[in-house]
CSV table of C-alpha atoms and ligand atoms in Angstrom, one decimal:
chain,number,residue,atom,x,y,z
A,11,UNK,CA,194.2,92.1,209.8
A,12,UNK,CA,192.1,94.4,207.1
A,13,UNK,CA,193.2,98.0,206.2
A,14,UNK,CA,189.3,98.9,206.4
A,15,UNK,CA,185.8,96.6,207.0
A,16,UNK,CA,183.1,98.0,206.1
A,17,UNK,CA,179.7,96.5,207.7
A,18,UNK,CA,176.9,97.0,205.4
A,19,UNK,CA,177.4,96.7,201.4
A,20,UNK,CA,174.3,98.5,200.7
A,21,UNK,CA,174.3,101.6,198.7
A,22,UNK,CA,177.4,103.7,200.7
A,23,UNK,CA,178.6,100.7,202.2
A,24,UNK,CA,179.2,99.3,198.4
A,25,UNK,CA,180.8,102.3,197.2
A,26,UNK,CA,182.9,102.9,201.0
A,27,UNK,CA,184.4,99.6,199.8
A,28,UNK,CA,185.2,100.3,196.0
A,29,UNK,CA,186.9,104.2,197.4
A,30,UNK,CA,188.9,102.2,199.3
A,31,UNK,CA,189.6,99.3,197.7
A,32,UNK,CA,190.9,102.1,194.8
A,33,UNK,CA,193.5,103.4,197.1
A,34,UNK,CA,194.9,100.0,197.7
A,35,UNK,CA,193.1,99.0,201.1
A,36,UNK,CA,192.9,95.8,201.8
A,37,UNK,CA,189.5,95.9,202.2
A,38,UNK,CA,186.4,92.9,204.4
A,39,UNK,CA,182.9,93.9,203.7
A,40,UNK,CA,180.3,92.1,205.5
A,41,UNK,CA,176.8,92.4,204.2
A,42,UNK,CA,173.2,91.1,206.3
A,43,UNK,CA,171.7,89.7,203.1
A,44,UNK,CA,172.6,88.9,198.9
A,45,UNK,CA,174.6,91.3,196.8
A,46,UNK,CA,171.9,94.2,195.7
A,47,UNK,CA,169.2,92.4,198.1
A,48,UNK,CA,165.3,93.8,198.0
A,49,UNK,CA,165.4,94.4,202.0
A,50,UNK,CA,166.9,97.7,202.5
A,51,UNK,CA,166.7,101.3,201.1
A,52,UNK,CA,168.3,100.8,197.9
A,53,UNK,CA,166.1,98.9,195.8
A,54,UNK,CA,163.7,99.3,193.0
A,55,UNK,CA,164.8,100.5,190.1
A,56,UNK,CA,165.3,103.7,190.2
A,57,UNK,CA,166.7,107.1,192.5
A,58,UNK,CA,166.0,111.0,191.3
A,59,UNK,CA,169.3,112.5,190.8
A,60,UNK,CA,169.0,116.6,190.5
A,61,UNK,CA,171.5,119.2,191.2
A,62,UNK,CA,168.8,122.2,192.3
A,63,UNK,CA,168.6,121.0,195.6
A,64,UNK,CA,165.3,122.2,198.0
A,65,UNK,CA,167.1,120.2,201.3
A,66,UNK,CA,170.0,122.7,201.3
A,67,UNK,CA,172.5,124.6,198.9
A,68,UNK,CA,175.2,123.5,201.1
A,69,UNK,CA,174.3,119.8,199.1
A,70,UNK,CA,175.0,121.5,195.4
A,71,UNK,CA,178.8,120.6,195.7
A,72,UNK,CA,178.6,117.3,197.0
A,73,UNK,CA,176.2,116.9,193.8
A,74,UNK,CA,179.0,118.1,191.4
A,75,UNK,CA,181.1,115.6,192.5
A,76,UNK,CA,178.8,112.6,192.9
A,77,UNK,CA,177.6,113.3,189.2
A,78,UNK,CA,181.7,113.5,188.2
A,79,UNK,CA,182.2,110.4,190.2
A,80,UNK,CA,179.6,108.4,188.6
A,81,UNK,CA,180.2,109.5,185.4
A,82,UNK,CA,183.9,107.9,186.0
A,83,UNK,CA,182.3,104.9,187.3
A,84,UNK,CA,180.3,104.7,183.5
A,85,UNK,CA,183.1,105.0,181.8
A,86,UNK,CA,185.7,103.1,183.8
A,87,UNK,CA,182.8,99.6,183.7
A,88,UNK,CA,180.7,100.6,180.6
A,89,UNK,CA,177.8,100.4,182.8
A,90,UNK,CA,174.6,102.6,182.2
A,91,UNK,CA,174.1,104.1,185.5
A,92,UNK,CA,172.7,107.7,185.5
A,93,UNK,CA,170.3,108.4,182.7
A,94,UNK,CA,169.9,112.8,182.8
A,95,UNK,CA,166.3,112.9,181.2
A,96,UNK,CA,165.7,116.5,183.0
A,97,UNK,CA,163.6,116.9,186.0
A,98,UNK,CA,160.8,119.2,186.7
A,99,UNK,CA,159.9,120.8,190.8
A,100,UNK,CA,156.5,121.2,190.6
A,101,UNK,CA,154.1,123.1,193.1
A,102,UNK,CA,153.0,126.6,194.8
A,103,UNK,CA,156.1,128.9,193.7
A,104,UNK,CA,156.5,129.6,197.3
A,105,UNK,CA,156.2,125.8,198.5
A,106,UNK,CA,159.1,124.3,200.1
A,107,UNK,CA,160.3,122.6,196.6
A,108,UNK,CA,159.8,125.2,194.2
A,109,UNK,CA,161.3,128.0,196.3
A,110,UNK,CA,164.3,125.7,197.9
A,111,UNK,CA,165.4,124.3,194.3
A,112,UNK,CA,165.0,127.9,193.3
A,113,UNK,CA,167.5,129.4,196.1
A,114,UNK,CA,169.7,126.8,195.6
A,115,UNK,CA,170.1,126.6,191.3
A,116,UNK,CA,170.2,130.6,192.1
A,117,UNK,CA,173.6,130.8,195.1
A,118,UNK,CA,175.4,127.9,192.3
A,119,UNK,CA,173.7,129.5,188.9
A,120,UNK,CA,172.7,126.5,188.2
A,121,UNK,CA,170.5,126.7,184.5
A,122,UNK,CA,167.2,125.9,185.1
A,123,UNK,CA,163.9,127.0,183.5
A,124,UNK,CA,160.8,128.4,184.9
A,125,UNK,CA,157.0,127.0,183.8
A,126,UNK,CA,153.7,128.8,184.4
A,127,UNK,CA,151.0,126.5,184.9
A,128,UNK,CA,149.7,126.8,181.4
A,129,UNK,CA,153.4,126.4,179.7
A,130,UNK,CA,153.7,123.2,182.2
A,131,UNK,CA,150.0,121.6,181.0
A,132,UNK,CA,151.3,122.5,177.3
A,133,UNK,CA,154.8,120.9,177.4
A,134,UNK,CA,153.8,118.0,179.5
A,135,UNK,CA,150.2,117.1,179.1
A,136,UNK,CA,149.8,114.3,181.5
A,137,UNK,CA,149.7,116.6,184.6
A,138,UNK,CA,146.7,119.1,185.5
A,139,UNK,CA,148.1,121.5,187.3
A,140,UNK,CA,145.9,124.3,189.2
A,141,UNK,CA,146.0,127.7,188.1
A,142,UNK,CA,148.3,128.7,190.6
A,143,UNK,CA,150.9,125.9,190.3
A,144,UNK,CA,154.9,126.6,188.7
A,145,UNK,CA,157.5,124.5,187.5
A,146,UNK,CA,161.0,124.2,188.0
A,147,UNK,CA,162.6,122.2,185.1
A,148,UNK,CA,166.2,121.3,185.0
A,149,UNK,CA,168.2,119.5,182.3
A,150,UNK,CA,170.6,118.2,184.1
A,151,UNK,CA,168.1,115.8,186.4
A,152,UNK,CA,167.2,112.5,185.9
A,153,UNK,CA,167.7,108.9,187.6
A,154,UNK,CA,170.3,106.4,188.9
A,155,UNK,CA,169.8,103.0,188.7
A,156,UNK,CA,170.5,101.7,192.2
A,157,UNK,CA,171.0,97.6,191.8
A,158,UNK,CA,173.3,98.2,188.9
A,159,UNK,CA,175.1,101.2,190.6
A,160,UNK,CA,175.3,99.0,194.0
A,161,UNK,CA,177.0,95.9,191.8
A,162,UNK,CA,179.1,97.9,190.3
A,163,UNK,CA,180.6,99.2,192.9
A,164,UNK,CA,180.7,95.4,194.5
A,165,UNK,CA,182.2,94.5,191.6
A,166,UNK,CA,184.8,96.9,190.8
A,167,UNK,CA,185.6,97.0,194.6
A,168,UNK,CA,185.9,93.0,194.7
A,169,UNK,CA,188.0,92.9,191.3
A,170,UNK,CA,190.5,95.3,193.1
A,171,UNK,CA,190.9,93.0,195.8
A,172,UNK,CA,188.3,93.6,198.1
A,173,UNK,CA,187.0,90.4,200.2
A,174,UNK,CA,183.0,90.8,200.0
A,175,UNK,CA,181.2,88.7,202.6
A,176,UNK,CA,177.3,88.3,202.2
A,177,UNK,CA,175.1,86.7,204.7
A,178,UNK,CA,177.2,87.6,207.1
A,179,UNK,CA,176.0,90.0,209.5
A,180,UNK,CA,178.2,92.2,211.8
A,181,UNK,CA,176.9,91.0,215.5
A,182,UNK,CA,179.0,93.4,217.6
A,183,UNK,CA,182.1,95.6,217.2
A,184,UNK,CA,184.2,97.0,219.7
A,185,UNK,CA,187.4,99.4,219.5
A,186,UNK,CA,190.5,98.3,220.0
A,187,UNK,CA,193.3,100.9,220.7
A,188,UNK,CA,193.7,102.9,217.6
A,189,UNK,CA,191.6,99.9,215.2
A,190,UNK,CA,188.6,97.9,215.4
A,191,UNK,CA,187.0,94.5,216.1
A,192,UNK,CA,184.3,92.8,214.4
A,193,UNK,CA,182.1,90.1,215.3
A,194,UNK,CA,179.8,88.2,213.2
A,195,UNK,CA,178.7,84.4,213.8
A,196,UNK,CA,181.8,83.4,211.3
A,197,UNK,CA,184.5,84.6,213.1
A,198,UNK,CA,186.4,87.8,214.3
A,199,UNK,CA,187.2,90.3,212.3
A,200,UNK,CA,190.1,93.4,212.8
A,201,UNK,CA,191.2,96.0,211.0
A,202,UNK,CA,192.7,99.8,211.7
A,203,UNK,CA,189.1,101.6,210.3
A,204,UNK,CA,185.8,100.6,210.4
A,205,UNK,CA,183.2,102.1,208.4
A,206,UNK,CA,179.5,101.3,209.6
A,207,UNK,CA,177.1,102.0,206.8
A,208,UNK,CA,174.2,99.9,208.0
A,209,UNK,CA,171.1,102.0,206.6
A,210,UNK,CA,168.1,101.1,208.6
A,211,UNK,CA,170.4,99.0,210.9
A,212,UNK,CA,172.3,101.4,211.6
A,213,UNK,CA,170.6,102.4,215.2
A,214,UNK,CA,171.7,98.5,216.5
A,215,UNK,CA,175.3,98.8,215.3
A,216,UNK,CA,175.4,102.2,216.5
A,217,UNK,CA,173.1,102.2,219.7
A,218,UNK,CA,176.4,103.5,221.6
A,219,UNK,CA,176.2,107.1,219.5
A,220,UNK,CA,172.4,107.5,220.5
A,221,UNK,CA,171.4,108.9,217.3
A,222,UNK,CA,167.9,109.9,217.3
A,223,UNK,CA,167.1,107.8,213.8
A,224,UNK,CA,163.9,107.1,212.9
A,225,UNK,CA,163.1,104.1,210.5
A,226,UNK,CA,160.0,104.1,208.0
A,227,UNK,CA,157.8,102.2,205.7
A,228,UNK,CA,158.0,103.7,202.6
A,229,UNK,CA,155.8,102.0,199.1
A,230,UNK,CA,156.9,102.2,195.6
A,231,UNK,CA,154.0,101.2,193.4
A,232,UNK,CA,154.3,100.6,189.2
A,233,UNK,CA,151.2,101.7,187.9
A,234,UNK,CA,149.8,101.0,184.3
A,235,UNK,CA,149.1,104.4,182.7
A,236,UNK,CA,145.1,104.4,181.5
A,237,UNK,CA,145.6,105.5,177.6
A,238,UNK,CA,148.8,103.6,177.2
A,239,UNK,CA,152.2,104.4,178.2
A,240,UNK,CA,153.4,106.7,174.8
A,241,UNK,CA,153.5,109.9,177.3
A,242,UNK,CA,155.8,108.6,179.4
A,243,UNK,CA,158.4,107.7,177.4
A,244,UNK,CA,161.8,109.5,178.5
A,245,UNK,CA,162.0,111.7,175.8
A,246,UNK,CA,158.6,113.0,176.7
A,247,UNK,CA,158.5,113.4,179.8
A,248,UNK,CA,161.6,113.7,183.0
A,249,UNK,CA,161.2,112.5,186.2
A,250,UNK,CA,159.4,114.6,188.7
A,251,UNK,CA,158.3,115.8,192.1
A,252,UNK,CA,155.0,117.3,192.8
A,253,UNK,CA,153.9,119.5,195.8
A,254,UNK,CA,150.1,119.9,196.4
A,255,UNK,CA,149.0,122.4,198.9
A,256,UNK,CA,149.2,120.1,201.6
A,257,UNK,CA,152.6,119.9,202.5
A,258,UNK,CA,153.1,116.1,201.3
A,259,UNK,CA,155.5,115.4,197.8
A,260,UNK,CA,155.0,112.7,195.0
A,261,UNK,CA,157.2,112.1,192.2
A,262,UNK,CA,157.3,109.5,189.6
A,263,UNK,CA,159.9,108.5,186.9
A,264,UNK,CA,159.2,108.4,182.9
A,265,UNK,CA,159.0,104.7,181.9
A,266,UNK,CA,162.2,103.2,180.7
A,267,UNK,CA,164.1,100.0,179.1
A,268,UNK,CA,160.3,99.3,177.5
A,269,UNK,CA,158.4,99.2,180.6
A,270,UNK,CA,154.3,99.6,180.3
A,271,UNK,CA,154.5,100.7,183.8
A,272,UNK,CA,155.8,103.7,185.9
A,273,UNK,CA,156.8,104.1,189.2
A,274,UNK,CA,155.4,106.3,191.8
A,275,UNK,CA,156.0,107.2,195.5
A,276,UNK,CA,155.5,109.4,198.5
A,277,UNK,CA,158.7,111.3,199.0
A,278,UNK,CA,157.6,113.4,202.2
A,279,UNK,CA,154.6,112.3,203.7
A,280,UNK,CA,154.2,110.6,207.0
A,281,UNK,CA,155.7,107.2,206.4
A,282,UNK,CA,154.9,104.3,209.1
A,283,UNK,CA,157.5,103.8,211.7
A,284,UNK,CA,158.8,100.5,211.2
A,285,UNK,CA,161.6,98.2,212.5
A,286,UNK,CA,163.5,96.6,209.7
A,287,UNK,CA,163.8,93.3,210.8
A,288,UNK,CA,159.9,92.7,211.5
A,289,UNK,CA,158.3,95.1,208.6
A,290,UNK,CA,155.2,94.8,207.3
A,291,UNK,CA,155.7,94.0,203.7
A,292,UNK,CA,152.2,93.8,202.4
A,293,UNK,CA,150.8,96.7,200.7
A,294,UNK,CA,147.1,97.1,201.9
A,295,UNK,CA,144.5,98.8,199.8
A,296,UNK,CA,144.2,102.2,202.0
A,297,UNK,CA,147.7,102.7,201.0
A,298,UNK,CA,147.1,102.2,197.7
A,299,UNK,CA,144.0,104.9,197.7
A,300,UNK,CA,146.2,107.5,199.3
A,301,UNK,CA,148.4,107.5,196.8
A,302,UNK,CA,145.8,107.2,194.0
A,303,UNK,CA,143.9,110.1,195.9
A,304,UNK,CA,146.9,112.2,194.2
A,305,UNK,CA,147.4,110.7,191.0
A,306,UNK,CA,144.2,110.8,190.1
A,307,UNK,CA,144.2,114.7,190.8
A,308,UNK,CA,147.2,115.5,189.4
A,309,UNK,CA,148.2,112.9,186.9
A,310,UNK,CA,145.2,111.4,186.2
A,311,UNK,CA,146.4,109.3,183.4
A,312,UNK,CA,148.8,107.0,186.2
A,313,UNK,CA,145.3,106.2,188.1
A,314,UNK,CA,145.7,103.1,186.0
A,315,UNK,CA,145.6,99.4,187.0
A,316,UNK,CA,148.6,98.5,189.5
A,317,UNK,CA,150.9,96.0,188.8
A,318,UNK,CA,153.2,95.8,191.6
A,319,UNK,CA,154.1,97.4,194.8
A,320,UNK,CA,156.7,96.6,196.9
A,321,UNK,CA,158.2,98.2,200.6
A,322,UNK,CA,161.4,100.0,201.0
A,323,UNK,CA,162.5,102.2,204.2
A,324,UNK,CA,163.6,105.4,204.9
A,325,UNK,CA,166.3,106.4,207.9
A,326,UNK,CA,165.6,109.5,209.3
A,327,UNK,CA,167.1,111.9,211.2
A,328,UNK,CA,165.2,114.8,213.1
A,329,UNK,CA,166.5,117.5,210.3
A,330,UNK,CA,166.7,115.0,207.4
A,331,UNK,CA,170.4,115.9,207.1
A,332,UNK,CA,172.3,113.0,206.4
A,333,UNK,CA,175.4,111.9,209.4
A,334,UNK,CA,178.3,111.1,207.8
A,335,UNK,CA,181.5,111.8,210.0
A,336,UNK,CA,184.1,110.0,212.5
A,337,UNK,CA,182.7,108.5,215.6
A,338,UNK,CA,182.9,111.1,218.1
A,339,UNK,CA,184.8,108.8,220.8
A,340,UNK,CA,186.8,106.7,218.1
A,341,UNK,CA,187.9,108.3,215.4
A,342,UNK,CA,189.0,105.4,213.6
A,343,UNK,CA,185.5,104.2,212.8
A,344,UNK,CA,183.5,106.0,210.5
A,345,UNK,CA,179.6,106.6,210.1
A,346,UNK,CA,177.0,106.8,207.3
A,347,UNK,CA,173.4,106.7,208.4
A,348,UNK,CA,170.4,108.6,208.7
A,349,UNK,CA,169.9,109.3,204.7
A,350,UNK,CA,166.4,110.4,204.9
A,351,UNK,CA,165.0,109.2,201.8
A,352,UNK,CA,167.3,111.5,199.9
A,353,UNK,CA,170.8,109.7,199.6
A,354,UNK,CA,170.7,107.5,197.0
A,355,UNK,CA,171.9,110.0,194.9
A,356,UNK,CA,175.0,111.3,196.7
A,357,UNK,CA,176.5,107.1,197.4
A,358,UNK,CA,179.1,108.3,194.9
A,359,UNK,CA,180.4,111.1,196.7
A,360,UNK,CA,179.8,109.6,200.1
A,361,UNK,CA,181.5,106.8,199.4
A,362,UNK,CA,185.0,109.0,198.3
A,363,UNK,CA,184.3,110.9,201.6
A,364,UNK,CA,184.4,108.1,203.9
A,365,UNK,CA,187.6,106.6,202.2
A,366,UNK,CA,188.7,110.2,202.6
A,367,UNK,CA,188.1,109.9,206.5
A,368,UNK,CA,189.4,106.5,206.5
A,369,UNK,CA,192.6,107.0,205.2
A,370,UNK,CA,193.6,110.7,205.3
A,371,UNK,CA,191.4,111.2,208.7
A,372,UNK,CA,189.3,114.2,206.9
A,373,UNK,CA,187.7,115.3,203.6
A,374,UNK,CA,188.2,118.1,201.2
A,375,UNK,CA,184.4,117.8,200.8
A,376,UNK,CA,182.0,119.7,203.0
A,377,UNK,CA,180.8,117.5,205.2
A,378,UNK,CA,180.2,120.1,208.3
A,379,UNK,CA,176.3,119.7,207.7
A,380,UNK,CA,176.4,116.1,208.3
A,381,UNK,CA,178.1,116.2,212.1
A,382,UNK,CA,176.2,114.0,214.7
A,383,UNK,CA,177.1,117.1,217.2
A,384,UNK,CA,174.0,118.9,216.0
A,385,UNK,CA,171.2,115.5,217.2
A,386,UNK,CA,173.0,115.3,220.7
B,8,FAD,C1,161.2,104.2,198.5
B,8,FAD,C2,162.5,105.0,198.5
B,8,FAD,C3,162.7,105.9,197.5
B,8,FAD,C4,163.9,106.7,197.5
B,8,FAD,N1,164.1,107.6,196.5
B,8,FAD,C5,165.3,108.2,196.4
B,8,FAD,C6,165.5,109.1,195.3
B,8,FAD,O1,164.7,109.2,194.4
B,8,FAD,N2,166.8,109.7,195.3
B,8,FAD,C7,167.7,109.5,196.2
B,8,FAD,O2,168.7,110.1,196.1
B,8,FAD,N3,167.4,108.7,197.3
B,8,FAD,C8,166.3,108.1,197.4
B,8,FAD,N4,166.0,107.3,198.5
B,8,FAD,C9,167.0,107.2,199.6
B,8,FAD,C10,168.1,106.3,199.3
B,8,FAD,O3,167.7,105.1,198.5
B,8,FAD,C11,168.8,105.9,200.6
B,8,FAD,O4,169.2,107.1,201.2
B,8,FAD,C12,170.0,105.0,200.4
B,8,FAD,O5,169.7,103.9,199.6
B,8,FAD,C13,170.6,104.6,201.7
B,8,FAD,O6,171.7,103.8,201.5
B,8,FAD,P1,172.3,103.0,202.7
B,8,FAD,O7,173.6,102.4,202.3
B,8,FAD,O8,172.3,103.9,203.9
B,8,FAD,O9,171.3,101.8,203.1
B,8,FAD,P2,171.2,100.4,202.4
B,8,FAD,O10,171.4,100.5,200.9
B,8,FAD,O11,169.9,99.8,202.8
B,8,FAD,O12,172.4,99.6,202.9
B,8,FAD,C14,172.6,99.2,204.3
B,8,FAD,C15,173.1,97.8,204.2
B,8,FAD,O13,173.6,97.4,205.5
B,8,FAD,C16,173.2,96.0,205.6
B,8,FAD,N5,173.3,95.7,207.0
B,8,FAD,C17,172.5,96.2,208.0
B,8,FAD,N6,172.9,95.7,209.2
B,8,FAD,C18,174.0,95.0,209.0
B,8,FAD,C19,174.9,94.3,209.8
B,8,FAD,N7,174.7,94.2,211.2
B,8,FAD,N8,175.9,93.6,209.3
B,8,FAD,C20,176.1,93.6,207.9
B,8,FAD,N9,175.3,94.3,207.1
B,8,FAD,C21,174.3,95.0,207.6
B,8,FAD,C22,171.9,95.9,205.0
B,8,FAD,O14,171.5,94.6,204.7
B,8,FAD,C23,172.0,96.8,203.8
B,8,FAD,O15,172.5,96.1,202.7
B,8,FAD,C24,164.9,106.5,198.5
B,8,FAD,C25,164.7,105.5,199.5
B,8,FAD,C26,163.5,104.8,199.5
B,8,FAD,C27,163.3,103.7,200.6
């Protein structure tokens, strides 16, 4: 008999277990694949972190805390987790990520900086913005590094006594009176709270909820800049997001630990439905054209040669606000799902808030946003 399992050690599954594990749970986690596997949503290097926030001011607090918390997590393992190498919301001033990041550094006066097209170019050469495009910039943005961040939180939960399972996947789980009951192809699990963090997965383990989740294809590709890689270094340059007039965002990351590449993606742009356990996970050549169809326009020194790409998914839900809450018919298992390309970020915060619901059976965080009420 557990305290808490937790199915799913992926990003807020990994941290679910090292909240609790903190507070003295006797803590299973059961995980599909390996430790910090390449199969999920939390993979490849790197995950923007920024506090001025275009999906919703009601996020800004959750971002205080998940930068406190993983600032802890640095200097309780000595790990280098979150590098803040500024950030920079570029696009139409009255686009959805100019104007959203805008609203929401104004209602938390959150210190941020205004470019003019000209003042962007000059600053940061490698882009060519149109006359008519603006800049956000913000200090206090930068990355997480999500393999490290996910281990760490494996580790640290597993050194306070957690038992970590992987290769184990959760087949079925049922409630049992005011607990649950997990079954996997090892054996038979219980324990009073169950936290389901499955990511893309989450729509089997949680087909009783009926959550209208939506999984996607999403590609990271590393790119070779054409005239070397000395303007993307991290002092030069932050990460960044860029909004064409077309409703679509890109974003890219400066090149780090020595890297001659850098990494670019879609953020919002139609993404291919998928199913995670048959996903395509070749990258074809029109995919690589779209994305070079903005590059080229925009940053024209990333059109370079490419050196890898590699598939990742999204989870989305219709509003692309996360659910994080009880289960509306047991309360003693918890949910994380539906991150919607935009979580990475938060797994420290989430990962105290569903400890918080596990053990306390609420949160001092606001978590109202995040109710699965609002996708019935
Ligand atoms: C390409 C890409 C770029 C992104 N960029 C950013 C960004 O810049 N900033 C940001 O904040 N966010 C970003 N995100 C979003 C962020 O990475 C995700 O929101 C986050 O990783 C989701 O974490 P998760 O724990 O829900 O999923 P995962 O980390 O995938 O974890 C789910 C885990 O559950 C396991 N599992 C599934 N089913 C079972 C089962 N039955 N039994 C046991 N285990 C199971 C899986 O194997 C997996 O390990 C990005 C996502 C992608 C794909």
């Amino acid at each position: 008999m557990y305290d808490a399992i937790v199915a799913g050690l992926g990003g807020m599954g990994s941290a679910a277990a090292y909240h609790l594990a903190s507070r003295g749970k006797k803590v299973l986690g059961l995980e599909r694949h390996a430790p910090a596997h390449d199969k999920g949503s939390s993979h490849g290097e790197s995950r923007i972190i920024r506090q001025a926030y275009f999906e919703g001011a009601e996020y800004v607090p959750l971002l205080f805390r998940a930068y406190e918390l993983w600032e802890e997590l640095e200097e309780e393992t000595g790990e280098d987790l979150v590098t803040l190498c500024g950030g920079l919301m570029i696009g139409p001033e009255d686009g959805e990520l100019v104007s959203g990041s805008v609203a929401s550094a104004d209602e938390h006066g959150l210190p941020y900086e205004m470019l003019d097209s000209s003042e962007l170019k000059r600053r940061f050469p490698v882009f060519e913005p149109g006359p008519e495009t603006v800049a956000l910039f913000e200090k206090r943005a930068g990355f997480v590094r999500p393999e490290a961040a996910l281990r760490t939180h494996l580790d640290r939960a597993a050194a306070l006594g957690a038992e970590l399972r992987f290769g184990e996947p959760v087949l079925s789980w049922e409630a049992t009176g005011s607990g649950a009951r997990v079954r996997t192809e090892g054996g038979v699990y219980e324990a009073e709270r169950l936290v389901v963090s499955a990511g893309a997965w989450a729509g089997e383990l949680l087909s009783d909820l009926g959550l209208p989740l939506g999984v996607t294809r999403q590609i990271l590709f590393w790119f070779r800049p054409r005239g070397g890689i000395q303007a993307f270094a991290p002092d030069l340059l932050p990460i960044w997001i860029y909004e064409p007039d077309d409703g679509n965002m890109f974003y890219s990351f400066p090149a780090v630990d020595g890297a001659n590449t850098v990494k670019a993606a879609f953020f919002r742009a139609d993404g291919t439905p998928t199913d995670p356990n048959t996903i395509d996970r070749v990258v074809h050549d029109d995919e690589v054209d779209f994305i070079r169809s903005y590059l080229g326009r925009h940053v024209p020194a990333m059109d370079g040669e490419l050196v890898e790409a590699k598939t990742c998914m999204y989870t989305n839900t219709p509003d692309q606000h996360f659910v994080v809450s009880a289960h509306p018919d047991y309360p003693q298992v918890l949910v994380a799902a539906g991150f919607s390309g935009h979580g990475y970020k938060f797994c420290s915060v989430i990962g105290e808030i569903l400890a918080d619901l596990a053990v306390e059976g609420g949160t001092r965080h606001p978590v109202g946003l995040f109710s699965p009420a609002r996708l019935r």
